[in-house]
PDB file of C-alpha atoms in Angstrom:
ATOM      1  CA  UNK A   1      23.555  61.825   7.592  1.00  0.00           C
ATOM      2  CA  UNK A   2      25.570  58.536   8.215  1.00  0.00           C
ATOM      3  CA  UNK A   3      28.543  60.221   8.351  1.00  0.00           C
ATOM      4  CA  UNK A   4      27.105  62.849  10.869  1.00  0.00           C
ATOM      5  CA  UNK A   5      25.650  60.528  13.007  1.00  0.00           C
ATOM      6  CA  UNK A   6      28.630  58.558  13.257  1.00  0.00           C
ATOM      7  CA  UNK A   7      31.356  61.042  14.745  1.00  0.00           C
ATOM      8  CA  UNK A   8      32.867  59.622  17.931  1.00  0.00           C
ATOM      9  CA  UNK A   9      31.953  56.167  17.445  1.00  0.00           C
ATOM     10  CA  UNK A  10      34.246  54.150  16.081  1.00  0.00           C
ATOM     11  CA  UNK A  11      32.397  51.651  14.821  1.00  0.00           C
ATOM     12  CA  UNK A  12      28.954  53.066  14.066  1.00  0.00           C
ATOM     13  CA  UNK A  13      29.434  52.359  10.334  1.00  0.00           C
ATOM     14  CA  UNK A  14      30.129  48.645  10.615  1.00  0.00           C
ATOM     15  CA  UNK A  15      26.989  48.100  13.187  1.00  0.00           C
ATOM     16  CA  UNK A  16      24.545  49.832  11.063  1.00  0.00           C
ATOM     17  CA  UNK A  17      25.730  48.021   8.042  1.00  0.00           C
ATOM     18  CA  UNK A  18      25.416  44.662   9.966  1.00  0.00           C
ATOM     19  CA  UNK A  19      21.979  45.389  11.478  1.00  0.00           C
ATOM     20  CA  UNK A  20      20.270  46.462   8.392  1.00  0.00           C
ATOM     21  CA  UNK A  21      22.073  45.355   5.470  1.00  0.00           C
ATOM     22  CA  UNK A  22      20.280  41.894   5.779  1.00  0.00           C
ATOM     23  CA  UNK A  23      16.393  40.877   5.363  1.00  0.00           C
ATOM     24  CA  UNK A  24      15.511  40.315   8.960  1.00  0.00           C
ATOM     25  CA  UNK A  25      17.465  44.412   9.054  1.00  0.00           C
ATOM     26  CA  UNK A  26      14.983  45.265   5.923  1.00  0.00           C
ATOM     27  CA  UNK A  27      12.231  44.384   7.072  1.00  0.00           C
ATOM     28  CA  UNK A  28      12.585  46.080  10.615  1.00  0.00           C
ATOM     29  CA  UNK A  29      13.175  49.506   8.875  1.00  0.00           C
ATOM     30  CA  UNK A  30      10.598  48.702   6.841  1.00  0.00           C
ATOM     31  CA  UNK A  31       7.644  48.289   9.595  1.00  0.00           C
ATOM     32  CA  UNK A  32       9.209  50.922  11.649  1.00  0.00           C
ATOM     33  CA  UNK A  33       8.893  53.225   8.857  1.00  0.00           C
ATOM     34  CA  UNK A  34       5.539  52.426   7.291  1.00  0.00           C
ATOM     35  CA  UNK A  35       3.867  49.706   9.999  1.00  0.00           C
ATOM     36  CA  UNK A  36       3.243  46.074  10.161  1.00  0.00           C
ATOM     37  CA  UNK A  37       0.140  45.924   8.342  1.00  0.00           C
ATOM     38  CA  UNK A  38       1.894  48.570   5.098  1.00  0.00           C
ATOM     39  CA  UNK A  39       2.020  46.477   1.871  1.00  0.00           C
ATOM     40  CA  UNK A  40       5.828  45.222   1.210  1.00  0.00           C
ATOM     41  CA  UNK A  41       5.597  45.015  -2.731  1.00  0.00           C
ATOM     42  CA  UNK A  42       5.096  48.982  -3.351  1.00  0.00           C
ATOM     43  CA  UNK A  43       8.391  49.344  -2.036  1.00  0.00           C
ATOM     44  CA  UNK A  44      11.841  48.599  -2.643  1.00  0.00           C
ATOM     45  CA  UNK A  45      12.491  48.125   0.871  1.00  0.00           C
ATOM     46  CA  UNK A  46       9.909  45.218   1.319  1.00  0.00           C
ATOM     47  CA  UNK A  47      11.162  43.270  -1.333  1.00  0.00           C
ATOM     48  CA  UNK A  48      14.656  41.350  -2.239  1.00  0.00           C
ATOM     49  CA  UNK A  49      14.487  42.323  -6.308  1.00  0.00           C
ATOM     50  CA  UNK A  50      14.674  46.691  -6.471  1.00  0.00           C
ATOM     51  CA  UNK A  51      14.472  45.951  -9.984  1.00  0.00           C
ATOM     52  CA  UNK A  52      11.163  44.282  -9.975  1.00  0.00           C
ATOM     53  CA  UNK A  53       9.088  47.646  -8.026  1.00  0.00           C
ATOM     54  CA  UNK A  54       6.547  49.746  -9.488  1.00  0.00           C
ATOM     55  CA  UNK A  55       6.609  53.550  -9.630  1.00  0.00           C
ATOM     56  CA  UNK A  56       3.072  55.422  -8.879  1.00  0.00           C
ATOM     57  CA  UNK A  57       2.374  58.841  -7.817  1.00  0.00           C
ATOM     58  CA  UNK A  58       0.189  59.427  -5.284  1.00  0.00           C
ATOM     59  CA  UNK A  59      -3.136  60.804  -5.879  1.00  0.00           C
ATOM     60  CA  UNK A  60      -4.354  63.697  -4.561  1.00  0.00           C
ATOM     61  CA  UNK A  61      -6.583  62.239  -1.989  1.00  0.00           C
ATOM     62  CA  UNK A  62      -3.876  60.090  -0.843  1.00  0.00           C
ATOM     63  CA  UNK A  63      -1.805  63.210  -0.217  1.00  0.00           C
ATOM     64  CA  UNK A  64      -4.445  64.919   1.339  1.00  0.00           C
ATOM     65  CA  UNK A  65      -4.774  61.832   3.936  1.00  0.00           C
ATOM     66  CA  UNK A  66      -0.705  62.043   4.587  1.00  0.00           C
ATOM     67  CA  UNK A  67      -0.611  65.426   5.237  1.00  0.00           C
ATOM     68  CA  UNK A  68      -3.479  65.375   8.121  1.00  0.00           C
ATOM     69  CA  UNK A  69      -1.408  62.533   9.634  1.00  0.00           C
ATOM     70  CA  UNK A  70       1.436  64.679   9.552  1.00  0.00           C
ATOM     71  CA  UNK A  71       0.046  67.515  11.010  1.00  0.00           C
ATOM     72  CA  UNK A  72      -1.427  65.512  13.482  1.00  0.00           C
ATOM     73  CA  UNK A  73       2.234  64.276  14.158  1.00  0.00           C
ATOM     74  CA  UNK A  74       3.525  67.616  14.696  1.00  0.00           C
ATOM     75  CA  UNK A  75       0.452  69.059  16.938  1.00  0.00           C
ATOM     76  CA  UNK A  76      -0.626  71.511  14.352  1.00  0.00           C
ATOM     77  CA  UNK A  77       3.110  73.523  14.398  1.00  0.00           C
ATOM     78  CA  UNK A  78       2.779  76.516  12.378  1.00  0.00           C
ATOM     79  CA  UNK A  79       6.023  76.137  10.552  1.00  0.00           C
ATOM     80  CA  UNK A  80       4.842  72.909   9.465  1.00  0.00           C
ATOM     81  CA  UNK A  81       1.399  74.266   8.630  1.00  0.00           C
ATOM     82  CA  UNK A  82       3.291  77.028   5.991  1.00  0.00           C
ATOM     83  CA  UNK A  83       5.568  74.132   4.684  1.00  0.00           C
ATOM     84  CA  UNK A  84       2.690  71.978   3.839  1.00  0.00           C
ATOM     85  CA  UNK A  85       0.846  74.654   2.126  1.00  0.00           C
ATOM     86  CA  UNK A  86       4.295  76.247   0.172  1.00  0.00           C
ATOM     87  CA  UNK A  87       4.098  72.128  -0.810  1.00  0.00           C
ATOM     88  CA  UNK A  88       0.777  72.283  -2.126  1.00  0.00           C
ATOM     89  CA  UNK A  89       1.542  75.580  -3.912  1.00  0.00           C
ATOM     90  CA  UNK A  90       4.400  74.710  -5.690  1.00  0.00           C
ATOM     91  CA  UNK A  91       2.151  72.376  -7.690  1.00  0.00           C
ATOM     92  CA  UNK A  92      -0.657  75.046  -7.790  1.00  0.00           C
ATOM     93  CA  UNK A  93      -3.247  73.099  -6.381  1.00  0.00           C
ATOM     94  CA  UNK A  94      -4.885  74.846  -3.640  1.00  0.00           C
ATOM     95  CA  UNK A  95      -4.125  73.006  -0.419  1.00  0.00           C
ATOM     96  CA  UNK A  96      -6.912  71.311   1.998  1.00  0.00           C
ATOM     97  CA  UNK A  97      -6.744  73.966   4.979  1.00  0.00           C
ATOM     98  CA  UNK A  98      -9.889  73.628   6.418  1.00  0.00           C
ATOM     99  CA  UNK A  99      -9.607  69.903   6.685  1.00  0.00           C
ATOM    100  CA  UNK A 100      -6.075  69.832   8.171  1.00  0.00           C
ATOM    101  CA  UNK A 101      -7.493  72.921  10.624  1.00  0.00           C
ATOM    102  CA  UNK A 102     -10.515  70.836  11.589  1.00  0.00           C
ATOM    103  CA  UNK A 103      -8.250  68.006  12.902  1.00  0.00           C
ATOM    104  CA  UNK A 104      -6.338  70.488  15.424  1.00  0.00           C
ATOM    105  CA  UNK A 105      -9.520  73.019  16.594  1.00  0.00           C
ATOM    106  CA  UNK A 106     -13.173  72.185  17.577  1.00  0.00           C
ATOM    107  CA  UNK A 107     -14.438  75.425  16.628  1.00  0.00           C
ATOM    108  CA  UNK A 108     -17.768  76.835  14.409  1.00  0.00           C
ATOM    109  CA  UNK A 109     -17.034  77.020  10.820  1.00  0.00           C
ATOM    110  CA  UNK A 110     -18.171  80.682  11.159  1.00  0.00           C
ATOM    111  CA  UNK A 111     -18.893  83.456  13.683  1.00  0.00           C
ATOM    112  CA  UNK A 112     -22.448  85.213  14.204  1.00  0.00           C
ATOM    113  CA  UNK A 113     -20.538  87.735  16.669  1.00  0.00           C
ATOM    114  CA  UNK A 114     -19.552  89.894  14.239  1.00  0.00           C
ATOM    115  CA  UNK A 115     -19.506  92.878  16.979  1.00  0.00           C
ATOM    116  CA  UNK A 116     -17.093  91.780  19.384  1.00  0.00           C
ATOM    117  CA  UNK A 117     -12.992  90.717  18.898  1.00  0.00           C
ATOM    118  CA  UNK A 118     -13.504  88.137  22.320  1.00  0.00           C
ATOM    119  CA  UNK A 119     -11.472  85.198  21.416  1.00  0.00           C
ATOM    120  CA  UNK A 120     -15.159  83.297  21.523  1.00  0.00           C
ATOM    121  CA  UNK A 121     -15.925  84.570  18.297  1.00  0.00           C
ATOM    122  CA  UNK A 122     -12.877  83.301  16.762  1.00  0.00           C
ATOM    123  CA  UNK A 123     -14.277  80.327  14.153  1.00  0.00           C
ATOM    124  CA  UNK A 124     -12.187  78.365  11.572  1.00  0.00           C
ATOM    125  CA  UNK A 125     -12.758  81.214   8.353  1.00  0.00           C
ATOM    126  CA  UNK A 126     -10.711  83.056  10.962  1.00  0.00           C
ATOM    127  CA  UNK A 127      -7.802  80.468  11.078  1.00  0.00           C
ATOM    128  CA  UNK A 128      -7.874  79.279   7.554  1.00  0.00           C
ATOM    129  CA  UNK A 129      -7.287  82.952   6.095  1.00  0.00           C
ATOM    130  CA  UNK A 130      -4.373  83.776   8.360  1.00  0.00           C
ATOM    131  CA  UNK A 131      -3.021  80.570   7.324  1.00  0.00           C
ATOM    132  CA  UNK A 132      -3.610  81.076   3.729  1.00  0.00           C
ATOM    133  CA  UNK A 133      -2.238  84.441   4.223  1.00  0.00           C
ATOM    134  CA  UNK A 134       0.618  83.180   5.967  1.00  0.00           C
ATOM    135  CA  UNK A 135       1.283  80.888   2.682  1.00  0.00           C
ATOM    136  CA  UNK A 136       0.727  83.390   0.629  1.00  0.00           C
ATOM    137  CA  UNK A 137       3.516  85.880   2.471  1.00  0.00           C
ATOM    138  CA  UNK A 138       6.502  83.178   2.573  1.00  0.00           C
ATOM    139  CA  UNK A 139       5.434  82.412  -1.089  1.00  0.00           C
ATOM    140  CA  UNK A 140       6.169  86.093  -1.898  1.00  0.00           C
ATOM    141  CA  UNK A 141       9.366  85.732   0.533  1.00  0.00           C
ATOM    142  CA  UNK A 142      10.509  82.785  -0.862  1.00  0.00           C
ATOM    143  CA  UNK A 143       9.994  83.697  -4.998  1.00  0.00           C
ATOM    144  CA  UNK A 144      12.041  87.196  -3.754  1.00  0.00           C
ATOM    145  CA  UNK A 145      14.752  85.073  -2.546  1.00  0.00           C
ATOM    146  CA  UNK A 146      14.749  82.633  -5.746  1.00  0.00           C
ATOM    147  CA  UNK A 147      15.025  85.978  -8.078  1.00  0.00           C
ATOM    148  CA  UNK A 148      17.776  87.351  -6.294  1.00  0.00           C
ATOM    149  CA  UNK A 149      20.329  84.260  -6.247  1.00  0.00           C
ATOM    150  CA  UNK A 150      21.613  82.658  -9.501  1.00  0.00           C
ATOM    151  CA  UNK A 151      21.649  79.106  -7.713  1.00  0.00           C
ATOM    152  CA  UNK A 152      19.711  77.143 -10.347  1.00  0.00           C
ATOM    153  CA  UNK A 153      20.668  73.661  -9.464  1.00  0.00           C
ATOM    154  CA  UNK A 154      18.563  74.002  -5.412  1.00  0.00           C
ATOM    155  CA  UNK A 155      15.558  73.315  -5.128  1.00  0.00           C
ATOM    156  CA  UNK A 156      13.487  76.076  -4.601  1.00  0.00           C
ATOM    157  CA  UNK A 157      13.140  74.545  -0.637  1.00  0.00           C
ATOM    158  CA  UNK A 158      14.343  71.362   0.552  1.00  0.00           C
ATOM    159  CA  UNK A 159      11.982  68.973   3.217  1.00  0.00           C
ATOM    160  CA  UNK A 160      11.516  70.828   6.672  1.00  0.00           C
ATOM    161  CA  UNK A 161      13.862  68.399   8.369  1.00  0.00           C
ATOM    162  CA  UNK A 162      16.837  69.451   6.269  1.00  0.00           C
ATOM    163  CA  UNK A 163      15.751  73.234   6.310  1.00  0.00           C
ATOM    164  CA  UNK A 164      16.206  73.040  10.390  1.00  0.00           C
TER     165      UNK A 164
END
């Protein structure tokens, strides 16, 4: 990405090296990246000794919480909408639709106008199985393309940023 971002400047390289390759450097990547008030021992960024950090997963509510923030980041985009739920697929646990589709729409969980197709009667139900369905389609799209290459060493997809 360095490498990418560098072409045409001569001396990219040496400037980013100097600006962040010190702690003052450190720790502005570091609050620009997680905030001023984020913790700086649960990452190797924050703190001088990488050898001294501690690994933890994060737990499911935690990713739950991350993933509204990043939808919220993105203004509900559908593409990041599907990518978020092929995430929460891939580890089989069924992803939290309704709660990442009540940050975006202020609409009745359900319908009692069963009668009419006026886009008043369109309720969250509504939203949450087209974009389960939608999941559910590029899951099928995606294991077709896995069973068709011989590429074991990729991933099955890589973060939306690098798909673009």
């Amino acid at each position: 990405m360095l490498l990418s971002l560098s072409r045409g400047k001569e001396d990219f390289l040496r400037k980013t090296v100097e600006s962040f390759a010190n702690t003052r450097g450190l720790l502005t990547l570091f609050e620009s990246l997680f905030g001023k008030g984020a913790s700086r021992e649960s990452s190797f960024l924050g703190t001088e000794e990488m050898g001294n950090v501690s690994t933890r997963a994060p737990m499911q509510a935690e990713l739950t919480k991350y993933d509204i923030g990043a939808v919220r980041m993105h203004n509900g985009s559908l593409q990041h909408l599907v990518w978020l739920g092929l995430q929460w697929n891939s580890v089989s646990v069924l992803p939290p639709v309704r709660q990442l589709l009540k940050q975006l729409f202020h609409l009745p969980h359900e319908t009692s106008r069963l009668e009419t197709d006026a886009p008043e009667s369109l309720c969250l139900l509504d939203l949450e199985v087209f974009l389960l369905g939608m999941v559910f389609t590029c899951n099928l799209e995606l294991q077709e393309k896995l069973n068709t290459r011989d590429e074991t060493h990729q991933p099955p997809f890589l973060p939306l940023l690098l798909c673009k």
